[in-house]
mmCIF file of C-alpha atoms in Angstrom:
data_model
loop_
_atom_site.group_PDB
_atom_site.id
_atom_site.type_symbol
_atom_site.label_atom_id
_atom_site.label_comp_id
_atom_site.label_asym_id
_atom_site.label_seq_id
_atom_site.Cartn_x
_atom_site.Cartn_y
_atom_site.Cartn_z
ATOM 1 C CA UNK M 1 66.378 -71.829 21.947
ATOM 2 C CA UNK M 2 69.861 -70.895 22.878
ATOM 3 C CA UNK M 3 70.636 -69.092 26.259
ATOM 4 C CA UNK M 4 73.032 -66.587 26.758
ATOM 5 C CA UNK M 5 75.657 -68.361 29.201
ATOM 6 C CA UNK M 6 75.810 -67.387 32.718
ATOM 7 C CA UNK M 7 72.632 -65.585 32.624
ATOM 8 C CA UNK M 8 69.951 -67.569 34.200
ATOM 9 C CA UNK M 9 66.510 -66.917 36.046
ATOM 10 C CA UNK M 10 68.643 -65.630 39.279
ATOM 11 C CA UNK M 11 70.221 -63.055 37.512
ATOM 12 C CA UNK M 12 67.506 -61.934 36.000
ATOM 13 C CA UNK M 13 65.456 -61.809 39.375
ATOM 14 C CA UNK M 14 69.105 -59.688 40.872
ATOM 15 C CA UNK M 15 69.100 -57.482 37.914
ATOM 16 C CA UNK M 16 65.717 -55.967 38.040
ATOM 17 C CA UNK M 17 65.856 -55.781 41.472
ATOM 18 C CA UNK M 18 69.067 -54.022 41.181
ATOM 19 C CA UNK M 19 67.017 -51.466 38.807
ATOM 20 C CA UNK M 20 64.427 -51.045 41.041
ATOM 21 C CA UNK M 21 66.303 -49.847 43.909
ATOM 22 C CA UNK M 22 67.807 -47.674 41.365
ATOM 23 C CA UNK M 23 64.687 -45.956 40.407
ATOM 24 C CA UNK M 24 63.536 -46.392 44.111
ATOM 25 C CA UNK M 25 66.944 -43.870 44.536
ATOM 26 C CA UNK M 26 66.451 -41.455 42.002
ATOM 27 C CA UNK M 27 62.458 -40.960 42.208
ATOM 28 C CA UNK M 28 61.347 -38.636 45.383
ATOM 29 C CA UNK M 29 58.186 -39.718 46.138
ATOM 30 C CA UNK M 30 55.653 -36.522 47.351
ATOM 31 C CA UNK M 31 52.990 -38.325 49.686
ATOM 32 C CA UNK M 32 49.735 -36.908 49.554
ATOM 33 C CA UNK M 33 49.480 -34.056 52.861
ATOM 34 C CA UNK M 34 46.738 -34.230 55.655
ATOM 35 C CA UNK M 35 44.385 -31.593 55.180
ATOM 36 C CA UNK M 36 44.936 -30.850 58.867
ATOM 37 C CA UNK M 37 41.238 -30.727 59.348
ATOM 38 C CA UNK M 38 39.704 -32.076 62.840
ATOM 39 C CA UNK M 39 37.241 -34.368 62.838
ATOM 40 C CA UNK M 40 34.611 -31.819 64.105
ATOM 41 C CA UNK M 41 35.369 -29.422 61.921
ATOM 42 C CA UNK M 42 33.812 -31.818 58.724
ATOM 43 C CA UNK M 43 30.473 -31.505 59.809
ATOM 44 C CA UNK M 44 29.925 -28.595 62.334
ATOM 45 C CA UNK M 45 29.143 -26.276 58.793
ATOM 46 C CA UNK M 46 26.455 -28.487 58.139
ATOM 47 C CA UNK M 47 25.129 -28.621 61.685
ATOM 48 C CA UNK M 48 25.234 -24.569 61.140
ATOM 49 C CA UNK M 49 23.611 -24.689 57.494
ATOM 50 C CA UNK M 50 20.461 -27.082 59.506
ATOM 51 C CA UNK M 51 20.136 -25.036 62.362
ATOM 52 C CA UNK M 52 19.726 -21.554 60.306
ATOM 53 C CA UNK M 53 17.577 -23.735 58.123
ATOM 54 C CA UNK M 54 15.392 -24.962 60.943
ATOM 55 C CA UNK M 55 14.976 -21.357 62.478
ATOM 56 C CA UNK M 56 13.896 -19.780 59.218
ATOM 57 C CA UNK M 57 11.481 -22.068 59.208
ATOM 58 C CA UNK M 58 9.765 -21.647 62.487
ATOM 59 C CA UNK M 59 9.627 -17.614 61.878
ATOM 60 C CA UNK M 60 8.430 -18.917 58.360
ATOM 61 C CA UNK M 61 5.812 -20.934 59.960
ATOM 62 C CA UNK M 62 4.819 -18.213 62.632
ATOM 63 C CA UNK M 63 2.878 -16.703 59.565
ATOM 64 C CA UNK M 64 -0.907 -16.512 60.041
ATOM 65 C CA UNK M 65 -1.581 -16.629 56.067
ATOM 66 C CA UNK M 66 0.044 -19.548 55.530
ATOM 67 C CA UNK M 67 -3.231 -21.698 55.051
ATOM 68 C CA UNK M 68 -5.147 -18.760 53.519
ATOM 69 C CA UNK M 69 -2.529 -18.132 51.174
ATOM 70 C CA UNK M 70 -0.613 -21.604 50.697
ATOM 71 C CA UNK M 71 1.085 -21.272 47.663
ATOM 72 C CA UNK M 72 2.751 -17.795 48.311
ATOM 73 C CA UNK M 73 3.437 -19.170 51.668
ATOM 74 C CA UNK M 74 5.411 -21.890 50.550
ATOM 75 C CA UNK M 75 7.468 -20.241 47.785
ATOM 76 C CA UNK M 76 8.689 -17.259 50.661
ATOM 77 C CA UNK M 77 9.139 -20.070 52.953
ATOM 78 C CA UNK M 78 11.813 -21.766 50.324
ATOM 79 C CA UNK M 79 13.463 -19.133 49.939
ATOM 80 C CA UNK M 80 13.492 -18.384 53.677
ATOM 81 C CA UNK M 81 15.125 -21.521 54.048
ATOM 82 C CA UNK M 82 17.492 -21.168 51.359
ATOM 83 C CA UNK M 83 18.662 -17.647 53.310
ATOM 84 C CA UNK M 84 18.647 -19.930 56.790
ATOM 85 C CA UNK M 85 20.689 -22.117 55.696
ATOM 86 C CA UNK M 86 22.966 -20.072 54.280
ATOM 87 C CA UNK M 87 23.398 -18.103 57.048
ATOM 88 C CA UNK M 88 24.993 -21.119 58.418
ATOM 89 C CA UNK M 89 27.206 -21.890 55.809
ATOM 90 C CA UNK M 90 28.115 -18.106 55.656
ATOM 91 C CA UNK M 91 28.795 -18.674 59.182
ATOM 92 C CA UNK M 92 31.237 -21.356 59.034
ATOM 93 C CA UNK M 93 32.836 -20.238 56.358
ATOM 94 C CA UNK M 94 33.875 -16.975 57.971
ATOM 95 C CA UNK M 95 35.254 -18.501 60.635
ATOM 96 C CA UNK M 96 37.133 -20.748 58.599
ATOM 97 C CA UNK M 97 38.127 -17.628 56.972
ATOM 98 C CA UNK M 98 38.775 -15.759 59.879
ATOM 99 C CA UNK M 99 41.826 -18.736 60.850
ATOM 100 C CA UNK M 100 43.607 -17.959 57.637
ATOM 101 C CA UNK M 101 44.205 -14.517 58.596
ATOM 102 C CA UNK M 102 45.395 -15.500 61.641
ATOM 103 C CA UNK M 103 47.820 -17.738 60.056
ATOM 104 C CA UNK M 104 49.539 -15.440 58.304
ATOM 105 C CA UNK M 105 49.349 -13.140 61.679
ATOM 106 C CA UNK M 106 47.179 -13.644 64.886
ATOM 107 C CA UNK M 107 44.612 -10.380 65.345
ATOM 108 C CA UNK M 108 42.785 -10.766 68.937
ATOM 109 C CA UNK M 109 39.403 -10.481 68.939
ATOM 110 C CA UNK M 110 39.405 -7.165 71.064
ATOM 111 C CA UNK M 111 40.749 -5.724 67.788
ATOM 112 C CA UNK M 112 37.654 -6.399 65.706
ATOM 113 C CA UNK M 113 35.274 -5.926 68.305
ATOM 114 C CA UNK M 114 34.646 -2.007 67.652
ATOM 115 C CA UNK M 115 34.006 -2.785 64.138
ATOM 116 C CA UNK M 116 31.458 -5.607 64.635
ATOM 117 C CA UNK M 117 29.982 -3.407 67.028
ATOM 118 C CA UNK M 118 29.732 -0.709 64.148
ATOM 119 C CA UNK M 119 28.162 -3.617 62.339
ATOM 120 C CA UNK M 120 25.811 -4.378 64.326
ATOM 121 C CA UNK M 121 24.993 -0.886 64.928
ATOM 122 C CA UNK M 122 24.677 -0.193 61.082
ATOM 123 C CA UNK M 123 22.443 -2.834 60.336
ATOM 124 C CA UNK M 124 19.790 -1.746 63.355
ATOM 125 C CA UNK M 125 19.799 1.641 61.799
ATOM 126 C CA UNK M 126 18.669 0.562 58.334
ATOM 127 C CA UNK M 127 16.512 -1.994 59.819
ATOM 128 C CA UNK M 128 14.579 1.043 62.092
ATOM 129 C CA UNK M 129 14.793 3.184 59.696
ATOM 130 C CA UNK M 130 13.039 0.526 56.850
ATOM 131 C CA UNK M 131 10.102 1.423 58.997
ATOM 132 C CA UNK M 132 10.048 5.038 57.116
ATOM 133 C CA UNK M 133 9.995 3.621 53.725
ATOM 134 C CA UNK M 134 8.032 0.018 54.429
ATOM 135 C CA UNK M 135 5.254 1.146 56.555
ATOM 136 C CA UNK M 136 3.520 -1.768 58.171
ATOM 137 C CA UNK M 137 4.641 -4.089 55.946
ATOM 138 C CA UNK M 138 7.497 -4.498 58.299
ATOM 139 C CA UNK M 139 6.835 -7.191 60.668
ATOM 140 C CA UNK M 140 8.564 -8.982 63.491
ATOM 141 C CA UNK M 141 9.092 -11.992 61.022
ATOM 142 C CA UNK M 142 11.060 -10.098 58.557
ATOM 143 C CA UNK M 143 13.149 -8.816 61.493
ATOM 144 C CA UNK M 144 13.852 -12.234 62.656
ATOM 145 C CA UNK M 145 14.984 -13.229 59.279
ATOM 146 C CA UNK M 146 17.295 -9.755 58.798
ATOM 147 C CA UNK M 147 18.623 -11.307 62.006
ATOM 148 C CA UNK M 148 19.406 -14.512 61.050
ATOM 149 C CA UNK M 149 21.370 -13.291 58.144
ATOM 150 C CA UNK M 150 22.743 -10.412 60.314
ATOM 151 C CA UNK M 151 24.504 -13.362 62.600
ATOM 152 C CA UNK M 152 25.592 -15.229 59.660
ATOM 153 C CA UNK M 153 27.569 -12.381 58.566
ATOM 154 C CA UNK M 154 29.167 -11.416 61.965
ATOM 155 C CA UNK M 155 32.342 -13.959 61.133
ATOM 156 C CA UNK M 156 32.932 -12.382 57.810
ATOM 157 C CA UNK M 157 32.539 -8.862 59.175
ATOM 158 C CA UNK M 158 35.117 -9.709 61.753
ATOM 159 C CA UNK M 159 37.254 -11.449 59.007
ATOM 160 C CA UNK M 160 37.460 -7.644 57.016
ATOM 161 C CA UNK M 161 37.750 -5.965 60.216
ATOM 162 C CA UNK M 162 41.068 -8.318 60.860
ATOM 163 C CA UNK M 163 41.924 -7.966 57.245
ATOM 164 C CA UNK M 164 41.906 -4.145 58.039
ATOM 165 C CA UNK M 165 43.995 -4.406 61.330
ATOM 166 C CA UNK M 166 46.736 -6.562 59.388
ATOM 167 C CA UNK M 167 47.160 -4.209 56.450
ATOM 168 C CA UNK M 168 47.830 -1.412 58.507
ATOM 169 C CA UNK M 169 50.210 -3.042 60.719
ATOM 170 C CA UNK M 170 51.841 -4.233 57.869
ATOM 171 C CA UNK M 171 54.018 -8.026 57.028
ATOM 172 C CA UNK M 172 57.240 -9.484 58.221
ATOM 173 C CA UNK M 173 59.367 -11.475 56.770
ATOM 174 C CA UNK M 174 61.848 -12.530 53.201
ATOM 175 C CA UNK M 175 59.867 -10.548 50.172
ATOM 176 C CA UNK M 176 58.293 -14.316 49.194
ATOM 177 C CA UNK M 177 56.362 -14.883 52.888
ATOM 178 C CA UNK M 178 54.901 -11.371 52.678
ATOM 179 C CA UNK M 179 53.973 -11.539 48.824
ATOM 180 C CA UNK M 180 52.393 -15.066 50.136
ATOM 181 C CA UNK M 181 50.727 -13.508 52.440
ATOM 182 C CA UNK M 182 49.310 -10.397 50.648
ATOM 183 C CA UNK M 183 48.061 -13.246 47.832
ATOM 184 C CA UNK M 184 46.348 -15.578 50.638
ATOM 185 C CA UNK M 185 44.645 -12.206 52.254
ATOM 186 C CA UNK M 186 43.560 -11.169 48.771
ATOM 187 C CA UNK M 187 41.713 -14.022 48.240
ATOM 188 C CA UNK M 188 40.273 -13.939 51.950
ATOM 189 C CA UNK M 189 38.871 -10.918 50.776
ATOM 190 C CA UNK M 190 37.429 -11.518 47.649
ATOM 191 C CA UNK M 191 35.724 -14.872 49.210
ATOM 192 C CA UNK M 192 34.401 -12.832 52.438
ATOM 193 C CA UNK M 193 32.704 -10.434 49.607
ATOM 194 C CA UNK M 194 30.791 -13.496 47.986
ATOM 195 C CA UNK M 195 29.778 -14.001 50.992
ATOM 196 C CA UNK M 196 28.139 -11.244 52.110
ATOM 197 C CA UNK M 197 26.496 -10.668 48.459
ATOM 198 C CA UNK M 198 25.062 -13.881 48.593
ATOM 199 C CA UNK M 199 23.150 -13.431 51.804
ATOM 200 C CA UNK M 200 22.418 -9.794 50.078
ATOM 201 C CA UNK M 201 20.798 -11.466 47.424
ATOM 202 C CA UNK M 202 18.583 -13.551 49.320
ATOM 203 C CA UNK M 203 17.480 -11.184 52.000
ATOM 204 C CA UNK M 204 16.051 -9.480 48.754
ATOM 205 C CA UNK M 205 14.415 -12.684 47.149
ATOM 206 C CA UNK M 206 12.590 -13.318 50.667
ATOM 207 C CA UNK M 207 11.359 -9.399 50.676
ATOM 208 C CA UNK M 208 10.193 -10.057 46.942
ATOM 209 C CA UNK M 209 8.781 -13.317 47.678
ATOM 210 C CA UNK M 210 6.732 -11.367 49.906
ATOM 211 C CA UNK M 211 5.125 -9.050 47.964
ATOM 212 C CA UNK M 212 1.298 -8.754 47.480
ATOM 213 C CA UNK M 213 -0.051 -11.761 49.376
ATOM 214 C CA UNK M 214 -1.142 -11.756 53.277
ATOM 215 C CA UNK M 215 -4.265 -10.526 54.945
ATOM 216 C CA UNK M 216 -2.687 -7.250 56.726
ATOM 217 C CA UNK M 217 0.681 -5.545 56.397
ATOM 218 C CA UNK M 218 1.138 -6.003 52.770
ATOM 219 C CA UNK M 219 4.620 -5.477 51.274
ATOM 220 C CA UNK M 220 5.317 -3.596 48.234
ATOM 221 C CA UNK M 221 7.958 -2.902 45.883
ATOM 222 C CA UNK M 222 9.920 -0.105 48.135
ATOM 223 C CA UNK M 223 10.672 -2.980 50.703
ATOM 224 C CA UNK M 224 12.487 -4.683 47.906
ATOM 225 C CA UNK M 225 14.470 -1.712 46.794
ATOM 226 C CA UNK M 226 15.113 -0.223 50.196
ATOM 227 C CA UNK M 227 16.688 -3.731 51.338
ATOM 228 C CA UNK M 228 19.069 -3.890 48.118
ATOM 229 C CA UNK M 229 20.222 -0.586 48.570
ATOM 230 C CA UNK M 230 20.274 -0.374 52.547
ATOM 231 C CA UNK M 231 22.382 -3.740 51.956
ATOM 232 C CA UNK M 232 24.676 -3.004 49.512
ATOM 233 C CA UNK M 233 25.514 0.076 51.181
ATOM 234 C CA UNK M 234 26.246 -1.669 54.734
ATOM 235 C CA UNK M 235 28.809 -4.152 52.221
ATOM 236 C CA UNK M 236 30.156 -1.578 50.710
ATOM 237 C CA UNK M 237 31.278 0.802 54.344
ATOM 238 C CA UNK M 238 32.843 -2.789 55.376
ATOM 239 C CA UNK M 239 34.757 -3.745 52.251
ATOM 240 C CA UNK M 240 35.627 -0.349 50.540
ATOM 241 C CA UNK M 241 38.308 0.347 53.335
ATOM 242 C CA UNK M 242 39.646 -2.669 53.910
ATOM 243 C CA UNK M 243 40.225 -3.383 50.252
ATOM 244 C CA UNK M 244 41.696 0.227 49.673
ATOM 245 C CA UNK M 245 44.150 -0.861 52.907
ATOM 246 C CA UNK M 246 45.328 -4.150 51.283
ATOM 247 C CA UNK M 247 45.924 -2.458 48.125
ATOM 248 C CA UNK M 248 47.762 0.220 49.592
ATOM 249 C CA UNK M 249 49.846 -2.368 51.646
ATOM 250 C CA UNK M 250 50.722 -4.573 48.514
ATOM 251 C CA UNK M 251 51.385 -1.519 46.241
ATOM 252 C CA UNK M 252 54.203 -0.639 49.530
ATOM 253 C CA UNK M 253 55.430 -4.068 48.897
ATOM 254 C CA UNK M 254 55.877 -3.485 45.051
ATOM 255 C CA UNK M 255 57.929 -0.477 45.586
ATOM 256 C CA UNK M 256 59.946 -1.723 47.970
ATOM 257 C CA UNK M 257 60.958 -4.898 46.235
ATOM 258 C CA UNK M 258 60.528 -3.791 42.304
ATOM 259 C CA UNK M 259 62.833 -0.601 41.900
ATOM 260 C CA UNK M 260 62.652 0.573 38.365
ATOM 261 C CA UNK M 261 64.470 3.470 38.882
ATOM 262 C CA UNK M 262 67.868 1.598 40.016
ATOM 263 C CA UNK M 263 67.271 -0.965 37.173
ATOM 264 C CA UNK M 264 70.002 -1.558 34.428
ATOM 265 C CA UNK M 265 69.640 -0.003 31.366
ATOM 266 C CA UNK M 266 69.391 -3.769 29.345
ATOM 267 C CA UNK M 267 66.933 -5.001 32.174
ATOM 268 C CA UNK M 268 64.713 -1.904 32.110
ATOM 269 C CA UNK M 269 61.975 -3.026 29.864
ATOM 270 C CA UNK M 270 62.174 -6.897 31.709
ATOM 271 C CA UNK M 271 62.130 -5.062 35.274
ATOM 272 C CA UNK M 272 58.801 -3.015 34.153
ATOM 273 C CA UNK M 273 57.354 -6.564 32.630
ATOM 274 C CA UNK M 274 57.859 -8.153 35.832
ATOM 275 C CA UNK M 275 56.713 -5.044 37.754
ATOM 276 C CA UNK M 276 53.312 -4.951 35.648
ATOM 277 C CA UNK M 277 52.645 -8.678 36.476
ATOM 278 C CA UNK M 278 53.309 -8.436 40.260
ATOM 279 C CA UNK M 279 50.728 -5.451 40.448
ATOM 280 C CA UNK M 280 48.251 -7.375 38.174
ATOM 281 C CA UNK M 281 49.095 -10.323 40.292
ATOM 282 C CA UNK M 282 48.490 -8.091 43.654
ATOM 283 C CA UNK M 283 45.217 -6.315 42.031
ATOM 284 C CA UNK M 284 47.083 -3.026 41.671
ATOM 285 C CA UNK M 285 45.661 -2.289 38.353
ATOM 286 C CA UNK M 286 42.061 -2.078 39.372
ATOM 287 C CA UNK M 287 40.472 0.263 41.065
ATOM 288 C CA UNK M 288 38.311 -0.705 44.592
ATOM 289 C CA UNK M 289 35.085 0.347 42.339
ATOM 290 C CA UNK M 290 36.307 -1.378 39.620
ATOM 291 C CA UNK M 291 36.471 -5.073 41.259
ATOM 292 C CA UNK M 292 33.082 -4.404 42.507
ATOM 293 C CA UNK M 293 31.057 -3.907 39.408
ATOM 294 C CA UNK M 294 33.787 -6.330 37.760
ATOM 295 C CA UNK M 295 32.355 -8.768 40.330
ATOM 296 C CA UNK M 296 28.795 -7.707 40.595
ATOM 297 C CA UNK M 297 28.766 -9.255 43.976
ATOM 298 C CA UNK M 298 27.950 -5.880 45.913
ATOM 299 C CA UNK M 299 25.434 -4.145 43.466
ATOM 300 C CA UNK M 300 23.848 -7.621 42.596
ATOM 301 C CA UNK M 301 21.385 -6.965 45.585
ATOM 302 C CA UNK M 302 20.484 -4.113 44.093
ATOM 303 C CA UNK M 303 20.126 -4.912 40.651
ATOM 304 C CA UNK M 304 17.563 -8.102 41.744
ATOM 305 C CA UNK M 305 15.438 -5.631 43.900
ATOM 306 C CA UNK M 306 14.898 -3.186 41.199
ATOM 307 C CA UNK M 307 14.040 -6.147 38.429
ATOM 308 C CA UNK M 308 11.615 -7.240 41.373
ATOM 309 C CA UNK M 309 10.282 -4.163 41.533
ATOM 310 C CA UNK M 310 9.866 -3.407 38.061
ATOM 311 C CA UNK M 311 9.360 -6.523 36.194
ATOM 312 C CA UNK M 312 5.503 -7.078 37.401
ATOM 313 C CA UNK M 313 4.905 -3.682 35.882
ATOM 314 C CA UNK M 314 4.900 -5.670 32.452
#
């Protein structure tokens, strides 16, 4: 077979390798970025999602029926777990949450201490006042559990209370870092919300777990209800201003930056476009009560408690 002349195996070895320093020029290679994550940071959540666990338990197994009545026992202890270790992972994942807004800009903890002290406040006042509409079927167990998801929620409280603070103080920066930031607070906010309605919905599946087993104090169906609506009410005076704050904030930053009145005549219909998908973008077309029963995430407690309460009518 004939070979081309002056073209042998060393060329052939200095061309390619000629064309692969030419790709190797004209190909930027992205590598992969470190997650930034410290090594203790990977498994403190699930140190926090055992050690709610474990204390739910021990209230769980404080419970003089639990041999008497073993099989309600162990379904409300399940889900007393379940809300234990949640707690913990609701924990965690505040904090975590918590950094992010002070990423975009550093809130001291002094400035969310009045709220989490409102919190805290709050949350003794509907669990005193339970005693009105529970009777004796309140009992120091179902405290202690109230408690445990009361803690678990202190991080995400202090995360809207920040969330609050920054959105009144307001963003620096070019137009793009401060429509970053109101997009990465936006999401803070909607995750923090999850949050708290999942440890909602749980505090009611342990109080309707409860229902119509134990020797003494038994609970009834207004325990259910009462905790559903005394929680979703406690969600809803944390998130209600802080959303209506960052909405507020990022409809400022729409006007500012999106002027339809100084638009050109031609671009007047492309300005509104691009106006209409910024606000839908920044939430700006839904209203604060809107998101929440788009979401179900607040009224979710209460929906469970009342099918609790009603669905062993039938």
């Amino acid at each position: 077979m004939p070979v081309s002349p002056g073209f042998g195996p060393a060329d052939e070895a200095a061309a390619h390798e000629a064309w692969a320093s030419a790709a190797r020029s004209s190909t930027v290679f992205y590598p992969p970025r470190p997650l930034g994550v410290a090594g203790w940071t990977r498994t403190y959540r699930t140190a926090l999602m055992v050690l709610g666990g474990t204390l739910a338990f021990a209230v769980a197994w404080s419970n003089p029926d639990k041999d008497t009545y073993h099989s309600n026992w162990l379904i409300w202890t399940a889900v007393a777990v379940l809300l234990g270790a949640l707690s913990g992972s609701a924990f965690g994942s505040g904090l975590a949450r918590r950094g992010e807004v002070n990423r975009v800009l550093r809130i001291s903890h002094w400035q969310t201490m009045p709220a989490i002290v409102m919190f805290l406040l709050l949350a003794t006042v509907a669990v005193v006042s339970s005693k009105f509409f529970i009777g004796s079927g309140l009992t120091a167990r179902g405290v202690l559990l109230t408690a445990i998801a009361v803690v678990g929620a202190l991080p995400a409280g202090a995360t809207l209370a920040a969330l609050r603070c920054l959105a009144l103080r307001g963003f620096t920066g070019t137009p793009g870092e401060q429509l970053a930031a109101l997009i990465k607070l936006r999401r803070v906010l909607k995750r923090v919300l999850q949050l708290l309605g999942s440890l909602l919905v749980f505090i009611v599946l342990v109080n309707a777990a409860a229902i119509g087993w134990g020797t003494a104090n038994h609970l009834d169906e207004a325990a259910v209800v009462y905790t559903g609506a005394a929680g979703t009410l406690l969600v809803g005076l944390m998130y209600v201003p802080t959303s209506a704050l960052l909405r507020r904030r990022a409809s400022i930053f729409v006007s500012q930056f999106v002027d339809l009145a100084h638009a050109p005549r031609e671009r007047l219909v492309e300005a509104a476009e691009d106006r209409a998908k910024l606000e839908h973008l920044l939430g700006l077309d839904h209203t604060t009560l809107g998101e929440i029963q788009a979401g179900l995430v607040i009224v979710s407690p209460l929906l469970a408690s009342a099918a609790a309460a009603l669905l062993p009518r039938f």
